[in-house]
Amino acid sequence: MNLQSSSGGQFPSTRMRRNRRTIWSRRMVRENTLTVDDLILPVFATEGRGVTEPVASMPGVNRYSTDRLVEFVATAAAAGIPAIAIFPATAAAAKTENGEEALNPQNLMCRSIRAIKEANLDVGIIADVALDPYTTHGQDGLVRDGDVVNDESLDMLAKQAVVQAAAGCDIIAPSDMMDGRIGFIRQALDRAGYQHVQIMSYAAKYASAFYGPFRDAVGSKGSLGKGDKRTYQMDPANSDEALREVALDIAEGTDMVMVKPGMPYLDIIRRVKEEFRVPTFAYQVSGEYAMLSAAAANGWLDGDAVMLESLMAFKRAGADGILTYFALRAAELMNPS
Ligand code: PBG
């Protein structure tokens, strides 16, 4: 069928602008919506008490000591944000070659999870699984003879997941990109009695330069130095490969998948959603936040407008939700109090 006849002919009988003339009409024909239910807020935890420490490359984003973090998360919960994702800025002294601190039930991540849980907020807690906040080399897995080794890392990652589940997190989010980790983690969680703990896998995570400001925020940039993560994170040139990654994670038992970074990878979100029809999340990463914020701070872009437009673009691409450092601001704009 040809599009012209199915839409009733052409100009002047067809005028695309007719539906756009009024606000109510634009609302009526709108195909996608963005609500606060779509937003997940990533937060940074740090040691101490009463600490709110700005992240230089992410204006408006702070690292919070546990007491302040609980207050910040309470604000997000009150704004209707369904879930937060915690990332710890581990003290340099606690980092080791093998990242043993990841398995310490008293580590910053676990203490943060417990403190938020104790506040009894109606908010899901997502805990990242990867070794980079805890290793002196800043890699997500164990390093042996210069290689990030896969199978030996799986054991650590599964244990890390169980420790975080024991601390009370609701969702485990493996961001390490080792092969087989989802199945390994699922089995470990189940054996330890955490069948109800969900998994959101960073299924298609690319080796991206857009993670720079995040590595500042958690203090892994110095550790990583000139190293990179190209032997496990995906090549930005690939797209079919993302579908294989997602298929494997689903087969291994993930409950939800994520594509990361966000805006430069909207095509991947679309393909994943169309192919698999599972809950699919996008991560608008630190570098994307930094870009939009820097241009807004210079007066080159309208910050709020480009932010909301970028979030809607994720929904249009097929995302069920978005991890974004703008979550709180977006929630405030959508539901002014
Ligand atoms: C670490 C991790 C990274 C991000 C989330 N978890 C960085 C990396 O892989 O180096 C990036 C988040 C962001 O840039 O906002 N496993």
GROMACS .gro file of C-alpha atoms and ligand atoms in nm:
model
  353
    1MET     CA    1   0.000   0.000   0.000
    2ASN     CA    2   0.132   0.338  -0.078
    3LEU     CA    3   0.159   0.584   0.203
    4GLN     CA    4   0.010   0.869   0.007
    5SER     CA    5  -0.323   0.699  -0.059
    6SER     CA    6  -0.346   0.555   0.292
    7SER     CA    7  -0.308   0.898   0.445
    8GLY     CA    8  -0.570   1.049   0.215
    9GLY     CA    9  -0.380   1.224  -0.059
   10GLN     CA   10  -0.143   1.512  -0.065
   11PHE     CA   11  -0.126   1.886  -0.032
   12PRO     CA   12  -0.349   2.080  -0.017
   13SER     CA   13  -0.596   1.821   0.118
   14THR     CA   14  -0.326   1.690   0.348
   15ARG     CA   15  -0.178   1.949   0.581
   16MET     CA   16   0.050   1.805   0.847
   17ARG     CA   17   0.042   2.132   1.038
   18ARG     CA   18  -0.332   2.102   1.114
   19ASN     CA   19  -0.276   1.864   1.407
   20ARG     CA   20   0.000   2.083   1.542
   21ARG     CA   21  -0.192   2.411   1.563
   22THR     CA   22  -0.301   2.397   1.925
   23ILE     CA   23  -0.156   2.269   2.247
   24TRP     CA   24  -0.453   2.039   2.314
   25SER     CA   25  -0.426   1.888   1.967
   26ARG     CA   26  -0.053   1.831   2.000
   27ARG     CA   27  -0.120   1.661   2.335
   28MET     CA   28  -0.394   1.452   2.176
   29VAL     CA   29  -0.180   1.313   1.892
   30ARG     CA   30   0.138   1.270   2.099
   31GLU     CA   31   0.280   0.919   2.053
   32ASN     CA   32   0.511   0.897   2.354
   33THR     CA   33   0.507   1.025   2.709
   34LEU     CA   34   0.772   1.086   2.967
   35THR     CA   35   0.677   1.060   3.334
   36VAL     CA   36   0.864   1.043   3.660
   37ASP     CA   37   0.810   0.664   3.653
   38ASP     CA   38   1.064   0.651   3.369
   39LEU     CA   39   1.348   0.795   3.573
   40ILE     CA   40   1.627   0.625   3.767
   41LEU     CA   41   1.868   0.847   3.961
   42PRO     CA   42   2.235   0.745   3.986
   43VAL     CA   43   2.398   0.870   4.310
   44PHE     CA   44   2.756   0.883   4.438
   45ALA     CA   45   2.846   0.777   4.792
   46THR     CA   46   3.154   0.887   4.983
   47GLU     CA   47   3.299   0.838   5.332
   48GLY     CA   48   3.247   1.074   5.624
   49ARG     CA   49   2.960   1.259   5.788
   50GLY     CA   50   2.789   1.573   5.671
   51VAL     CA   51   2.981   1.564   5.344
   52THR     CA   52   2.840   1.707   5.019
   53GLU     CA   53   3.124   1.715   4.769
   54PRO     CA   54   3.069   1.858   4.419
   55VAL     CA   55   3.193   1.654   4.122
   56ALA     CA   56   3.383   1.913   3.915
   57SER     CA   57   3.309   1.764   3.574
   58MET     CA   58   2.939   1.713   3.656
   59PRO     CA   59   2.805   2.050   3.773
   60GLY     CA   60   2.510   2.000   4.009
   61VAL     CA   61   2.611   1.642   4.096
   62ASN     CA   62   2.764   1.565   4.436
   63ARG     CA   63   2.916   1.281   4.631
   64TYR     CA   64   2.732   1.235   4.959
   65SER     CA   65   2.835   1.080   5.288
   66THR     CA   66   2.583   0.822   5.404
   67ASP     CA   67   2.379   1.060   5.622
   68ARG     CA   68   2.346   1.314   5.340
   69LEU     CA   69   2.287   1.040   5.084
   70VAL     CA   70   1.983   0.920   5.275
   71GLU     CA   71   1.843   1.276   5.268
   72PHE     CA   72   1.912   1.309   4.896
   73VAL     CA   73   1.748   0.975   4.819
   74ALA     CA   74   1.451   1.074   5.036
   75THR     CA   75   1.410   1.385   4.819
   76ALA     CA   76   1.415   1.168   4.506
   77ALA     CA   77   1.160   0.928   4.653
   78ALA     CA   78   0.935   1.219   4.750
   79ALA     CA   79   0.959   1.345   4.392
   80GLY     CA   80   0.824   1.007   4.278
   81ILE     CA   81   1.145   0.863   4.132
   82PRO     CA   82   1.100   0.483   4.147
   83ALA     CA   83   1.464   0.379   4.189
   84ILE     CA   84   1.817   0.500   4.254
   85ALA     CA   85   2.151   0.346   4.156
   86ILE     CA   86   2.440   0.375   4.403
   87PHE     CA   87   2.806   0.414   4.305
   88PRO     CA   88   3.071   0.429   4.577
   89ALA     CA   89   3.378   0.654   4.570
   90THR     CA   90   3.590   0.407   4.763
   91ALA     CA   91   3.872   0.552   4.974
   92ALA     CA   92   4.208   0.501   4.803
   93ALA     CA   93   4.338   0.318   5.111
   94ALA     CA   94   4.068   0.051   5.072
   95LYS     CA   95   4.164  -0.031   4.712
   96THR     CA   96   4.375  -0.337   4.635
   97GLU     CA   97   4.500  -0.526   4.330
   98ASN     CA   98   4.215  -0.778   4.360
   99GLY     CA   99   3.950  -0.543   4.494
  100GLU     CA  100   3.873  -0.748   4.805
  101GLU     CA  101   3.688  -0.448   4.951
  102ALA     CA  102   3.404  -0.537   4.712
  103LEU     CA  103   3.328  -0.837   4.933
  104ASN     CA  104   3.339  -0.649   5.264
  105PRO     CA  105   2.985  -0.638   5.410
  106GLN     CA  106   3.088  -0.314   5.582
  107ASN     CA  107   3.207  -0.140   5.266
  108LEU     CA  108   3.070   0.199   5.164
  109MET     CA  109   2.823   0.047   4.918
  110CYS     CA  110   2.672  -0.191   5.175
  111ARG     CA  111   2.658   0.075   5.446
  112SER     CA  112   2.483   0.309   5.202
  113ILE     CA  113   2.232   0.041   5.104
  114ARG     CA  114   2.153  -0.039   5.466
  115ALA     CA  115   2.115   0.327   5.564
  116ILE     CA  116   1.871   0.391   5.278
  117LYS     CA  117   1.680   0.071   5.359
  118GLU     CA  118   1.650   0.175   5.724
  119ALA     CA  119   1.491   0.504   5.618
  120ASN     CA  120   1.202   0.298   5.480
  121LEU     CA  121   1.159   0.495   5.162
  122ASP     CA  122   0.938   0.378   4.878
  123VAL     CA  123   1.228   0.355   4.636
  124GLY     CA  124   1.416   0.067   4.471
  125ILE     CA  125   1.788   0.038   4.537
  126ILE     CA  126   2.009  -0.064   4.245
  127ALA     CA  127   2.362  -0.181   4.327
  128ASP     CA  128   2.632  -0.197   4.061
  129VAL     CA  129   2.841  -0.512   4.033
  130ALA     CA  130   3.195  -0.460   3.899
  131LEU     CA  131   3.533  -0.435   4.066
  132ASP     CA  132   3.648  -0.096   3.935
  133PRO     CA  133   3.559   0.107   4.246
  134TYR     CA  134   3.775  -0.131   4.451
  135THR     CA  135   4.080  -0.218   4.239
  136THR     CA  136   4.405  -0.021   4.228
  137HIS     CA  137   4.414  -0.069   3.848
  138GLY     CA  138   4.055   0.050   3.796
  139GLN     CA  139   3.952  -0.247   3.581
  140ASP     CA  140   3.612  -0.412   3.632
  141GLY     CA  141   3.763  -0.759   3.671
  142LEU     CA  142   4.076  -0.925   3.808
  143VAL     CA  143   4.403  -0.861   3.625
  144ARG     CA  144   4.650  -1.146   3.567
  145ASP     CA  145   4.966  -1.085   3.364
  146GLY     CA  146   4.815  -0.769   3.220
  147ASP     CA  147   4.489  -0.937   3.111
  148VAL     CA  148   4.147  -0.879   3.262
  149VAL     CA  149   4.064  -1.244   3.325
  150ASN     CA  150   3.709  -1.361   3.278
  151ASP     CA  151   3.637  -1.680   3.470
  152GLU     CA  152   3.828  -1.597   3.784
  153SER     CA  153   3.649  -1.261   3.795
  154LEU     CA  154   3.308  -1.430   3.783
  155ASP     CA  155   3.360  -1.580   4.123
  156MET     CA  156   3.436  -1.237   4.278
  157LEU     CA  157   3.145  -1.071   4.100
  158ALA     CA  158   2.897  -1.334   4.215
  159LYS     CA  159   3.018  -1.296   4.573
  160GLN     CA  160   2.995  -0.918   4.544
  161ALA     CA  161   2.635  -0.953   4.427
  162VAL     CA  162   2.545  -1.174   4.723
  163VAL     CA  163   2.709  -0.934   4.972
  164GLN     CA  164   2.509  -0.645   4.827
  165ALA     CA  165   2.187  -0.846   4.827
  166ALA     CA  166   2.250  -0.931   5.192
  167ALA     CA  167   2.285  -0.558   5.262
  168GLY     CA  168   1.935  -0.516   5.121
  169CYS     CA  169   1.961  -0.397   4.762
  170ASP     CA  170   1.662  -0.470   4.539
  171ILE     CA  171   1.830  -0.488   4.201
  172ILE     CA  172   2.178  -0.609   4.111
  173ALA     CA  173   2.319  -0.429   3.807
  174PRO     CA  174   2.627  -0.602   3.666
  175SER     CA  175   2.824  -0.342   3.469
  176ASP     CA  176   3.144  -0.543   3.427
  177MET     CA  177   3.078  -0.706   3.084
  178MET     CA  178   3.250  -1.036   3.171
  179ASP     CA  179   3.112  -1.333   2.975
  180GLY     CA  180   2.871  -1.553   3.166
  181ARG     CA  181   2.829  -1.321   3.462
  182ILE     CA  182   2.452  -1.302   3.458
  183GLY     CA  183   2.406  -1.679   3.489
  184PHE     CA  184   2.677  -1.697   3.752
  185ILE     CA  185   2.529  -1.415   3.957
  186ARG     CA  186   2.173  -1.547   3.923
  187GLN     CA  187   2.280  -1.886   4.051
  188ALA     CA  188   2.475  -1.738   4.341
  189LEU     CA  189   2.184  -1.515   4.441
  190ASP     CA  190   1.939  -1.805   4.426
  191ARG     CA  191   2.164  -2.035   4.628
  192ALA     CA  192   2.197  -1.767   4.895
  193GLY     CA  193   1.819  -1.729   4.915
  194TYR     CA  194   1.782  -1.408   4.713
  195GLN     CA  195   1.549  -1.539   4.443
  196HIS     CA  196   1.348  -1.216   4.457
  197VAL     CA  197   1.644  -0.987   4.395
  198GLN     CA  198   1.615  -0.858   4.039
  199ILE     CA  199   1.895  -0.827   3.785
  200MET     CA  200   1.931  -0.533   3.547
  201SER     CA  201   2.222  -0.622   3.323
  202TYR     CA  202   2.436  -0.367   3.149
  203ALA     CA  203   2.384  -0.595   2.849
  204ALA     CA  204   2.513  -0.373   2.571
  205LYS     CA  205   2.776  -0.157   2.733
  206TYR     CA  206   3.021   0.010   2.498
  207ALA     CA  207   3.387   0.103   2.552
  208SER     CA  208   3.299   0.471   2.552
  209ALA     CA  209   3.485   0.795   2.611
  210PHE     CA  210   3.161   0.935   2.753
  211TYR     CA  211   3.232   0.773   3.093
  212GLY     CA  212   3.512   1.020   3.177
  213PRO     CA  213   3.329   1.235   3.434
  214PHE     CA  214   3.194   0.924   3.611
  215ARG     CA  215   3.548   0.797   3.657
  216ASP     CA  216   3.630   1.135   3.818
  217ALA     CA  217   3.327   1.100   4.043
  218VAL     CA  218   3.417   0.755   4.178
  219GLY     CA  219   3.791   0.816   4.164
  220SER     CA  220   3.876   0.534   3.923
  221LYS     CA  221   4.021   0.756   3.650
  222GLY     CA  222   4.363   0.785   3.814
  223SER     CA  223   4.364   0.411   3.877
  224LEU     CA  224   4.281   0.326   3.518
  225GLY     CA  225   4.544   0.571   3.393
  226LYS     CA  226   4.618   0.503   3.029
  227GLY     CA  227   4.437   0.169   3.047
  228ASP     CA  228   4.108   0.109   2.872
  229LYS     CA  229   3.825  -0.145   2.883
  230ARG     CA  230   3.817  -0.247   2.517
  231THR     CA  231   3.881  -0.616   2.582
  232TYR     CA  232   3.543  -0.649   2.754
  233GLN     CA  233   3.323  -0.348   2.677
  234MET     CA  234   3.176  -0.337   2.326
  235ASP     CA  235   3.323  -0.175   2.018
  236PRO     CA  236   3.118   0.139   1.933
  237ALA     CA  237   3.120   0.025   1.569
  238ASN     CA  238   2.901  -0.277   1.642
  239SER     CA  239   2.527  -0.324   1.652
  240ASP     CA  240   2.446  -0.691   1.571
  241GLU     CA  241   2.682  -0.781   1.852
  242ALA     CA  242   2.460  -0.591   2.097
  243LEU     CA  243   2.173  -0.824   2.007
  244ARG     CA  244   2.390  -1.128   2.083
  245GLU     CA  245   2.490  -0.978   2.418
  246VAL     CA  246   2.127  -0.911   2.510
  247ALA     CA  247   2.014  -1.258   2.396
  248LEU     CA  248   2.278  -1.419   2.618
  249ASP     CA  249   2.185  -1.211   2.923
  250ILE     CA  250   1.818  -1.296   2.879
  251ALA     CA  251   1.903  -1.667   2.843
  252GLU     CA  252   2.111  -1.644   3.161
  253GLY     CA  253   1.820  -1.497   3.356
  254THR     CA  254   1.838  -1.118   3.356
  255ASP     CA  255   1.509  -0.945   3.436
  256MET     CA  256   1.589  -0.625   3.248
  257VAL     CA  257   1.855  -0.506   3.008
  258MET     CA  258   2.035  -0.179   2.963
  259VAL     CA  259   2.206  -0.003   2.675
  260LYS     CA  260   2.489   0.233   2.761
  261PRO     CA  261   2.577   0.511   2.677
  262GLY     CA  262   2.245   0.666   2.583
  263MET     CA  263   2.196   0.932   2.321
  264PRO     CA  264   2.473   0.823   2.081
  265TYR     CA  265   2.327   0.469   2.095
  266LEU     CA  266   1.953   0.525   2.040
  267ASP     CA  267   1.967   0.292   1.739
  268ILE     CA  268   2.078   0.010   1.970
  269ILE     CA  269   1.789   0.074   2.209
  270ARG     CA  270   1.547   0.057   1.918
  271ARG     CA  271   1.691  -0.270   1.785
  272VAL     CA  272   1.702  -0.433   2.128
  273LYS     CA  273   1.346  -0.333   2.213
  274GLU     CA  274   1.211  -0.451   1.878
  275GLU     CA  275   1.396  -0.778   1.886
  276PHE     CA  276   1.338  -0.887   2.246
  277ARG     CA  277   1.043  -0.693   2.394
  278VAL     CA  278   1.191  -0.708   2.743
  279PRO     CA  279   1.219  -0.417   2.988
  280THR     CA  280   1.490  -0.208   2.828
  281PHE     CA  281   1.671   0.079   2.995
  282ALA     CA  282   1.899   0.349   2.865
  283TYR     CA  283   2.183   0.506   3.062
  284GLN     CA  284   2.232   0.873   2.982
  285VAL     CA  285   2.589   0.867   3.108
  286SER     CA  286   2.812   1.118   3.282
  287GLY     CA  287   2.965   1.258   2.962
  288GLU     CA  288   2.622   1.325   2.817
  289TYR     CA  289   2.525   1.504   3.137
  290ALA     CA  290   2.850   1.703   3.126
  291MET     CA  291   2.799   1.805   2.762
  292LEU     CA  292   2.446   1.933   2.808
  293SER     CA  293   2.529   2.100   3.140
  294ALA     CA  294   2.838   2.275   3.004
  295ALA     CA  295   2.654   2.415   2.704
  296ALA     CA  296   2.369   2.529   2.928
  297ALA     CA  297   2.610   2.693   3.174
  298ASN     CA  298   2.759   2.888   2.883
  299GLY     CA  299   2.415   3.003   2.775
  300TRP     CA  300   2.453   2.812   2.448
  301LEU     CA  301   2.160   2.580   2.509
  302ASP     CA  302   1.843   2.598   2.717
  303GLY     CA  303   1.941   2.334   2.973
  304ASP     CA  304   1.595   2.227   3.089
  305ALA     CA  305   1.459   2.213   2.735
  306VAL     CA  306   1.738   2.002   2.588
  307MET     CA  307   1.728   1.777   2.892
  308LEU     CA  308   1.357   1.701   2.858
  309GLU     CA  309   1.394   1.661   2.481
  310SER     CA  310   1.680   1.414   2.528
  311LEU     CA  311   1.477   1.211   2.779
  312MET     CA  312   1.177   1.199   2.546
  313ALA     CA  313   1.408   1.079   2.268
  314PHE     CA  314   1.492   0.773   2.480
  315LYS     CA  315   1.123   0.694   2.519
  316ARG     CA  316   1.064   0.737   2.145
  317ALA     CA  317   1.355   0.501   2.075
  318GLY     CA  318   1.178   0.238   2.285
  319ALA     CA  319   1.335   0.267   2.630
  320ASP     CA  320   1.116   0.175   2.927
  321GLY     CA  321   1.320   0.396   3.153
  322ILE     CA  322   1.632   0.608   3.173
  323LEU     CA  323   1.915   0.628   3.421
  324THR     CA  324   1.998   0.996   3.426
  325TYR     CA  325   2.177   1.241   3.653
  326PHE     CA  326   1.900   1.484   3.554
  327ALA     CA  327   1.630   1.266   3.715
  328LEU     CA  328   1.554   1.495   4.008
  329ARG     CA  329   1.544   1.812   3.798
  330ALA     CA  330   1.328   1.641   3.537
  331ALA     CA  331   1.088   1.519   3.806
  332GLU     CA  332   1.063   1.872   3.946
  333LEU     CA  333   0.988   2.015   3.602
  334MET     CA  334   0.723   1.753   3.525
  335ASN     CA  335   0.552   1.768   3.864
  336PRO     CA  336   0.612   2.116   4.005
  337SER     CA  337   0.530   2.117   4.379
  338PBG     C1  338   3.179   0.086   3.614
  338PBG     C2  339   3.074   0.176   3.560
  338PBG     C3  340   3.097   0.283   3.473
  338PBG     C4  341   2.975   0.350   3.459
  338PBG     C5  342   2.880   0.282   3.536
  338PBG     N1  343   2.943   0.173   3.597
  338PBG     C6  344   3.222   0.334   3.410
  338PBG     C7  345   3.310   0.243   3.335
  338PBG     O1  346   3.269   0.138   3.286
  338PBG     O2  347   3.426   0.278   3.328
  338PBG     C8  348   2.957   0.474   3.376
  338PBG     C9  349   2.850   0.567   3.416
  338PBG    C10  350   2.859   0.704   3.361
  338PBG     O3  351   2.952   0.741   3.284
  338PBG     O4  352   2.770   0.783   3.395
  338PBG     N2  353   3.169  -0.048   3.595
   0.00000   0.00000   0.00000
